[in-house]
mmCIF file of N, CA and C in Angstrom:
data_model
loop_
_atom_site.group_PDB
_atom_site.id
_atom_site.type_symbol
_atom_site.label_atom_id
_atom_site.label_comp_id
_atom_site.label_asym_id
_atom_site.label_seq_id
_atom_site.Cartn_x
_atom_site.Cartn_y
_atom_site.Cartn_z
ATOM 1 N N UNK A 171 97.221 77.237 3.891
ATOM 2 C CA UNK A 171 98.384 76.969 4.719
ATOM 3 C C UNK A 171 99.314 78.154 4.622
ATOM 4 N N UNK A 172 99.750 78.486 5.492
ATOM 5 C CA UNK A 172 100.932 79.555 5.660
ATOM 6 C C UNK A 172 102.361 79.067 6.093
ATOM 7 N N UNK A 173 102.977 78.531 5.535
ATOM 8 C CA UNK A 173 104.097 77.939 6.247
ATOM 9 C C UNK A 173 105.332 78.442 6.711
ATOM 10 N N UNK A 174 105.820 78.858 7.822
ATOM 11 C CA UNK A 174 107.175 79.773 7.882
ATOM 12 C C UNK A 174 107.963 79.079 8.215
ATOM 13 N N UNK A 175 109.355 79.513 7.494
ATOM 14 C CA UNK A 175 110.733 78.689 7.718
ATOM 15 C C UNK A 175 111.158 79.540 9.122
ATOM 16 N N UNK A 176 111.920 78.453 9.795
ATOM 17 C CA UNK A 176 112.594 78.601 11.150
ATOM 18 C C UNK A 176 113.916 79.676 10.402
ATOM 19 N N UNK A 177 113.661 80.846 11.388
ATOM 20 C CA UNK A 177 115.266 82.078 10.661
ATOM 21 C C UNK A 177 116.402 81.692 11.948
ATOM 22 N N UNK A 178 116.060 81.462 13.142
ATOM 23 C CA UNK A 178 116.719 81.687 14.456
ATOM 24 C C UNK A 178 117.360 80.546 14.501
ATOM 25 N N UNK A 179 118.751 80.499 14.529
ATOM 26 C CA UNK A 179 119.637 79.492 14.653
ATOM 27 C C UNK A 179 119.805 78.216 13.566
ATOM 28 N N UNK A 180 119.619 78.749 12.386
ATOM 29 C CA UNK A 180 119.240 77.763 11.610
ATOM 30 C C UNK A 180 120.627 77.997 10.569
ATOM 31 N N UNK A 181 121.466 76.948 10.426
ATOM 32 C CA UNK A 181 122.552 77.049 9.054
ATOM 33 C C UNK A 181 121.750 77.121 8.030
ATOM 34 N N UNK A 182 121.864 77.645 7.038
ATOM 35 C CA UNK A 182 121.214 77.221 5.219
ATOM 36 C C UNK A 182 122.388 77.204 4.440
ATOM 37 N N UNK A 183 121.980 76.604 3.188
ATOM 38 C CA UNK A 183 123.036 76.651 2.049
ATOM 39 C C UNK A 183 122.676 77.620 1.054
ATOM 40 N N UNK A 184 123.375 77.870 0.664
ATOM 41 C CA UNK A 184 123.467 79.109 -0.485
ATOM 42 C C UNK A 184 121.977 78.952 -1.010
ATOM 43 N N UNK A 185 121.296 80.161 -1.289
ATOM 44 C CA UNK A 185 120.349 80.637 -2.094
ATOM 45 C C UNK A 185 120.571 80.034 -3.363
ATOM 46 N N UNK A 186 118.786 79.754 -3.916
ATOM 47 C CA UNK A 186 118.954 78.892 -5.276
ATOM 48 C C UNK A 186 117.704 78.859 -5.402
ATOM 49 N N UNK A 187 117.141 78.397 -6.731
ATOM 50 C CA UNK A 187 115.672 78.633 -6.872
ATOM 51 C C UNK A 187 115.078 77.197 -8.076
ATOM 52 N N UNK A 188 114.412 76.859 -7.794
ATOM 53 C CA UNK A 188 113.475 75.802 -8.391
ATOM 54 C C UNK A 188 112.174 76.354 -9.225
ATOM 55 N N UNK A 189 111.976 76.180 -9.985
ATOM 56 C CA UNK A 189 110.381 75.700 -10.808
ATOM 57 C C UNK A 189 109.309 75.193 -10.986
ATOM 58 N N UNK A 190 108.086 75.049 -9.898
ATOM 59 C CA UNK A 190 106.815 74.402 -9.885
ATOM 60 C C UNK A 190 106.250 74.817 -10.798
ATOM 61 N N UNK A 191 105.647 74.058 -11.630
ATOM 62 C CA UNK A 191 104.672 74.187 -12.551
ATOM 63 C C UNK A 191 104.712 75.139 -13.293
ATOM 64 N N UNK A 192 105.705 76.015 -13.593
ATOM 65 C CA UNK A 192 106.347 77.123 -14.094
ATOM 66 C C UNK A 192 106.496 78.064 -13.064
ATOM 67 N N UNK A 193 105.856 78.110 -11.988
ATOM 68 C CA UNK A 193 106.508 79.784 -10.709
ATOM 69 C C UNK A 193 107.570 78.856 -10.408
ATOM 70 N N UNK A 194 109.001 79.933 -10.623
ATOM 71 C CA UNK A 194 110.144 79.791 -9.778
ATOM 72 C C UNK A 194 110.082 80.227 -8.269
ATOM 73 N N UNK A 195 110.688 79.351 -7.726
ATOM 74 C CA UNK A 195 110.437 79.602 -6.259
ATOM 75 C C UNK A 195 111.798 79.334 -5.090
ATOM 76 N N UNK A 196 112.004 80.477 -4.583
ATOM 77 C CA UNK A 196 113.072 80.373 -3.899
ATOM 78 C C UNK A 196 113.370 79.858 -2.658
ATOM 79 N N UNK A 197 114.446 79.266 -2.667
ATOM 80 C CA UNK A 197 114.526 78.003 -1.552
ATOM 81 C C UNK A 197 116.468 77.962 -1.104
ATOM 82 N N UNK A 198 116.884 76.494 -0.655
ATOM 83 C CA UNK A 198 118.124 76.892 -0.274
ATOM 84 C C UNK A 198 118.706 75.722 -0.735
ATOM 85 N N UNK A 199 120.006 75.665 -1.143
ATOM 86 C CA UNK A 199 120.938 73.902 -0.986
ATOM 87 C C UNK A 199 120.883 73.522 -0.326
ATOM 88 N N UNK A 200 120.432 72.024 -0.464
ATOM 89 C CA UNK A 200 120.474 71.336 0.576
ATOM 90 C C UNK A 200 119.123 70.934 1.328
ATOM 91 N N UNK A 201 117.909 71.885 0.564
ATOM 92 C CA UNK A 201 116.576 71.720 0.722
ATOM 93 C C UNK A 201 116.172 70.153 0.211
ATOM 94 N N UNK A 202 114.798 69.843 0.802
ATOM 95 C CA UNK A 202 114.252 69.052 -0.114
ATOM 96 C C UNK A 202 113.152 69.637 -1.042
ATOM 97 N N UNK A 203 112.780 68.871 -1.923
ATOM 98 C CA UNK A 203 112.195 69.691 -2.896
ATOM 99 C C UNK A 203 110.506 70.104 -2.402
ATOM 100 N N UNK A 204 110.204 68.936 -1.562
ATOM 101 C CA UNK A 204 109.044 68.824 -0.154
ATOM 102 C C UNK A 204 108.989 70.296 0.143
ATOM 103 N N UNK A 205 110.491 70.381 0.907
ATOM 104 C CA UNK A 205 110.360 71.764 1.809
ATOM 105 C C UNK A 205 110.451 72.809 1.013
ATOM 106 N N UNK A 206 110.995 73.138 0.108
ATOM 107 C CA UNK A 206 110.701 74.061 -0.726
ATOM 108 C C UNK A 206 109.355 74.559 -1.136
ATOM 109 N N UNK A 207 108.805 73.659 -1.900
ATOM 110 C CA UNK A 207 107.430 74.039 -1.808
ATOM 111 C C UNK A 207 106.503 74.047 -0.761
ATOM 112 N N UNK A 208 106.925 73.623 0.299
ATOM 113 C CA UNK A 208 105.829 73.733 1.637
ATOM 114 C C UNK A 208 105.520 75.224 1.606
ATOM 115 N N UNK A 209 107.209 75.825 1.951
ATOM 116 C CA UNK A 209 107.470 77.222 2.369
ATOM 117 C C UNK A 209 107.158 77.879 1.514
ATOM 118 N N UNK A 210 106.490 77.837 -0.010
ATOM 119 C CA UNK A 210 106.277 78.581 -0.896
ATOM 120 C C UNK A 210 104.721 78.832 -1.317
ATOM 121 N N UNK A 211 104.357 77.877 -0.121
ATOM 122 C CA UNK A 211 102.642 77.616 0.243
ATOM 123 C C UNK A 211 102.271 77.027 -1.312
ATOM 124 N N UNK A 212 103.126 76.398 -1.896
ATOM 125 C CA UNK A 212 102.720 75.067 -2.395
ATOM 126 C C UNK A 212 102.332 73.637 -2.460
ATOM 127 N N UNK A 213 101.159 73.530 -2.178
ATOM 128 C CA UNK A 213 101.195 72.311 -0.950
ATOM 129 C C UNK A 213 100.303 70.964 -1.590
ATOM 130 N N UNK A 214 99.518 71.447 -2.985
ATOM 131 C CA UNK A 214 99.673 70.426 -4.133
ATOM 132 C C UNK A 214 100.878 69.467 -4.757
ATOM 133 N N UNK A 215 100.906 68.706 -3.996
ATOM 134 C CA UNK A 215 102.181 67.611 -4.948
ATOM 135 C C UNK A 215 101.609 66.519 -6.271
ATOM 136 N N UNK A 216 100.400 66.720 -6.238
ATOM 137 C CA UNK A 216 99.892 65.865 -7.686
ATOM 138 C C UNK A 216 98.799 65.837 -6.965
ATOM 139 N N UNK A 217 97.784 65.179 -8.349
ATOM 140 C CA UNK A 217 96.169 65.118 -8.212
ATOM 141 C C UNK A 217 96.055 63.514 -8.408
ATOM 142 N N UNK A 218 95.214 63.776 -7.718
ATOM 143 C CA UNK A 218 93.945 62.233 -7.500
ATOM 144 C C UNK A 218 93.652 61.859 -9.095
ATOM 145 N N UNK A 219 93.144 60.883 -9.067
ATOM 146 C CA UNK A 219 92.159 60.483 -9.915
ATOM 147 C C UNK A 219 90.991 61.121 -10.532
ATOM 148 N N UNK A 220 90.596 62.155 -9.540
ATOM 149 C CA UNK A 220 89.173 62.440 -9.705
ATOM 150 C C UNK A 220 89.747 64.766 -10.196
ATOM 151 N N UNK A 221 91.169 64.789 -10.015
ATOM 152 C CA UNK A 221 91.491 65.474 -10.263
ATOM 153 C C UNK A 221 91.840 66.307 -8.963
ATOM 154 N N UNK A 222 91.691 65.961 -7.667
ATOM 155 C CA UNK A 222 91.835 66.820 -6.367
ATOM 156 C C UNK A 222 93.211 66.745 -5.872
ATOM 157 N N UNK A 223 94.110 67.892 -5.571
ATOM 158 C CA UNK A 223 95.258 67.947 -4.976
ATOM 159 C C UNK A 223 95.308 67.326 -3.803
ATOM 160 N N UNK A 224 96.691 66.718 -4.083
ATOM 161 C CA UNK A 224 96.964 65.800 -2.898
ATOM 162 C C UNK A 224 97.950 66.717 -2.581
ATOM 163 N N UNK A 225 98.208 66.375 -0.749
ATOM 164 C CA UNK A 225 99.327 66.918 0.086
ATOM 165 C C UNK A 225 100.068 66.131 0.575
ATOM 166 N N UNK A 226 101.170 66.177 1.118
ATOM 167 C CA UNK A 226 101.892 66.057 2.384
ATOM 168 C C UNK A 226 101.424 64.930 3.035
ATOM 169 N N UNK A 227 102.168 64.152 3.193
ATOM 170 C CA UNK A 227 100.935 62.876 4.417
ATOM 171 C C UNK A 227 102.509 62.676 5.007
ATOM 172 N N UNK A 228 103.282 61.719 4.786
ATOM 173 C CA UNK A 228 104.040 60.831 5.793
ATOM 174 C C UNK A 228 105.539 61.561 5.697
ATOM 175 N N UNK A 229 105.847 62.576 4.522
ATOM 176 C CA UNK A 229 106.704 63.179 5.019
ATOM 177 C C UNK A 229 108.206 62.516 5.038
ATOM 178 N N UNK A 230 108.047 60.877 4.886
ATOM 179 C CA UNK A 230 109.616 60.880 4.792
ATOM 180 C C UNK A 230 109.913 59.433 3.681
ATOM 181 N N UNK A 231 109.210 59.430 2.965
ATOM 182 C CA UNK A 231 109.118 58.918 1.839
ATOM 183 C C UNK A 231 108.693 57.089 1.612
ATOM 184 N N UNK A 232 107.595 57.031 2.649
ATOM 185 C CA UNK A 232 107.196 55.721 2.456
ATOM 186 C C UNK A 232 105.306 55.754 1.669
ATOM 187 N N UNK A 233 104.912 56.770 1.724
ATOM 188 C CA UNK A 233 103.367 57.219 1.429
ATOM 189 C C UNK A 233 103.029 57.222 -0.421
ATOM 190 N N UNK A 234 104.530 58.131 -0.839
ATOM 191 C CA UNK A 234 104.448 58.295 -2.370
ATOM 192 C C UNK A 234 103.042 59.348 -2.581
ATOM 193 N N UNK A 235 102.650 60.081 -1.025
ATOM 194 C CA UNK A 235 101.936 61.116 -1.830
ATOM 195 C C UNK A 235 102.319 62.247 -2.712
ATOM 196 N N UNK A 236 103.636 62.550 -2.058
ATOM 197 C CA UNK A 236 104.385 63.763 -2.485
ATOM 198 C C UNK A 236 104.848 63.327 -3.697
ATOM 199 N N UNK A 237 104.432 62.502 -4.818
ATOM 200 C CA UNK A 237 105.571 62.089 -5.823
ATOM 201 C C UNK A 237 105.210 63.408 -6.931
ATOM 202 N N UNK A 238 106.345 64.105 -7.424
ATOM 203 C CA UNK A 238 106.358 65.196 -8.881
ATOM 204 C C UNK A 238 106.809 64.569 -9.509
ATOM 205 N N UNK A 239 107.297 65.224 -10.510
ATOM 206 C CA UNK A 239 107.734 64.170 -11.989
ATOM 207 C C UNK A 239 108.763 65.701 -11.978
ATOM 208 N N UNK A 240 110.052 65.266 -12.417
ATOM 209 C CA UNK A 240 111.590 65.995 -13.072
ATOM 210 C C UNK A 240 110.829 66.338 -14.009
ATOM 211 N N UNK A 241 111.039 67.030 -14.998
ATOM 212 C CA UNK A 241 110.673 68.013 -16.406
ATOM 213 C C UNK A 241 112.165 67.154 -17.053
ATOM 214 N N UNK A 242 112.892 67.553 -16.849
ATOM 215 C CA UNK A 242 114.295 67.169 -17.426
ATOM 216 C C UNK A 242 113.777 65.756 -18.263
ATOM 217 N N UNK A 243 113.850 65.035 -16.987
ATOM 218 C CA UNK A 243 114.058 63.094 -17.326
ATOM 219 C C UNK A 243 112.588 62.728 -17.246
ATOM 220 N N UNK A 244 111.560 63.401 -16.744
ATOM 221 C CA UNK A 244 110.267 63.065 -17.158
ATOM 222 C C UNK A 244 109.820 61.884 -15.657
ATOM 223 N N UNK A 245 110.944 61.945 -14.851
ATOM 224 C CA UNK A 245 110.948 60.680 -13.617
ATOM 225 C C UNK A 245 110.075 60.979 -12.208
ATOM 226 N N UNK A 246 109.564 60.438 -12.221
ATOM 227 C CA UNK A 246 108.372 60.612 -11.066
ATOM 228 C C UNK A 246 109.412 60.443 -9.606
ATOM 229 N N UNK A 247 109.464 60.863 -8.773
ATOM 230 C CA UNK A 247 110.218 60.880 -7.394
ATOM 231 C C UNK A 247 109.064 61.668 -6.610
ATOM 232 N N UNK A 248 109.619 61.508 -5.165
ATOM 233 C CA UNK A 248 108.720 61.663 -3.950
ATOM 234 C C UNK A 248 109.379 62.778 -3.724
ATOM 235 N N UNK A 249 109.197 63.753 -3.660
ATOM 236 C CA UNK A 249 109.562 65.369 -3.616
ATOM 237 C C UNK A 249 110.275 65.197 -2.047
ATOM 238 N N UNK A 250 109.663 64.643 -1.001
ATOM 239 C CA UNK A 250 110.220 64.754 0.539
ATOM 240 C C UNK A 250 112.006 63.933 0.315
ATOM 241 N N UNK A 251 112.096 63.135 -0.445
ATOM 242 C CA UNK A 251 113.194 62.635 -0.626
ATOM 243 C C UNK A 251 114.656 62.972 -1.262
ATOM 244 N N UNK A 252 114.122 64.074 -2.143
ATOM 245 C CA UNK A 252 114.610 64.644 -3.472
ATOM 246 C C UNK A 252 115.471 65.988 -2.943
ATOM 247 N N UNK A 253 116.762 66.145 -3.095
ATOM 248 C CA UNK A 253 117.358 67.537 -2.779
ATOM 249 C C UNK A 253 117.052 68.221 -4.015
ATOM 250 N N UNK A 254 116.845 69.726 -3.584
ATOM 251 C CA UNK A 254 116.381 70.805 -4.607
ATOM 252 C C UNK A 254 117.934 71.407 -5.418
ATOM 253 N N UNK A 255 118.186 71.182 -6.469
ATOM 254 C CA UNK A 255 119.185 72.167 -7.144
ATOM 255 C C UNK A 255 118.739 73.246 -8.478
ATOM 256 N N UNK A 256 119.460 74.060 -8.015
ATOM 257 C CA UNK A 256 119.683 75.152 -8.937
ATOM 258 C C UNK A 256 118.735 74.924 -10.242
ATOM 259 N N UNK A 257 117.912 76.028 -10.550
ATOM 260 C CA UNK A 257 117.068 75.513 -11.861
ATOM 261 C C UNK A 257 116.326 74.451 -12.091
ATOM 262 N N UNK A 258 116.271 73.569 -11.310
ATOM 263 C CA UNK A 258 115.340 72.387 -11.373
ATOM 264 C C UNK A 258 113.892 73.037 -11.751
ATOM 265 N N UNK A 259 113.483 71.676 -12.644
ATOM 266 C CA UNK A 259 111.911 71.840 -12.887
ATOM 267 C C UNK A 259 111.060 71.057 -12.694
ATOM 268 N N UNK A 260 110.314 71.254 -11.723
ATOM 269 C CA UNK A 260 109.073 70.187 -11.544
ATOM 270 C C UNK A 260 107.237 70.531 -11.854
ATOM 271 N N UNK A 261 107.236 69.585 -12.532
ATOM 272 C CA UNK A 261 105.505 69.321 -12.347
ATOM 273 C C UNK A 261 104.647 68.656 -11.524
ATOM 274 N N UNK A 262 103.892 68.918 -11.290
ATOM 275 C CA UNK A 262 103.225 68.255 -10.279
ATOM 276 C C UNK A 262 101.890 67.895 -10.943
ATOM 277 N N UNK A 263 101.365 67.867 -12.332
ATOM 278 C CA UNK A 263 100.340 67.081 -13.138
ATOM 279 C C UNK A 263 101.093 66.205 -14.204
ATOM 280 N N UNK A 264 101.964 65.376 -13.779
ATOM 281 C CA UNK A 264 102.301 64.192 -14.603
ATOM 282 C C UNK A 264 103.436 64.936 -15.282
#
């Protein structure tokens, strides 16, 4: 996947950067944590059972494919739902 953010007519919030699986990855306030990693062609949000990356399906938080887990509080959330701040850390294997 190659994903490009819209530049043309688009407001953003201040520059800020997040943590997948240890790569920091730069994104904006006000992001979700979804879109952040889309655009960072991170597109693993957790594994199956059998160990295979799951993606993206419904996008606005009724699917629970997208769920990461906080590093902080250890709390599983649906990444499409979740605003991205400053230093955040997420995993995406439990």
């Amino acid at each position: 996947m190659n994903a490009t953010r819209i530049t043309q007519g688009v407001t953003r919030g201040r520059p800020i950067a997040i943590t997948v699986d240890g790569m920091r990855i730069a994104c904006f306030a006000g992001e979700t944590v979804a879109a952040a990693m889309l655009a960072a062609d991170h597109i693993a949000f957790r594994m199956d059972a059998r160990g295979q990356g799951r993606g993206m399906f419904c996008n606005m938080g009724v699917c629970s494919e997208c769920l990461v887990t906080l590093v902080a509080s250890g709390r599983r959330v649906r990444a499409c739902l979740i605003e991205a701040h400053d230093g955040m850390e997420v995993a995406t294997r439990g």
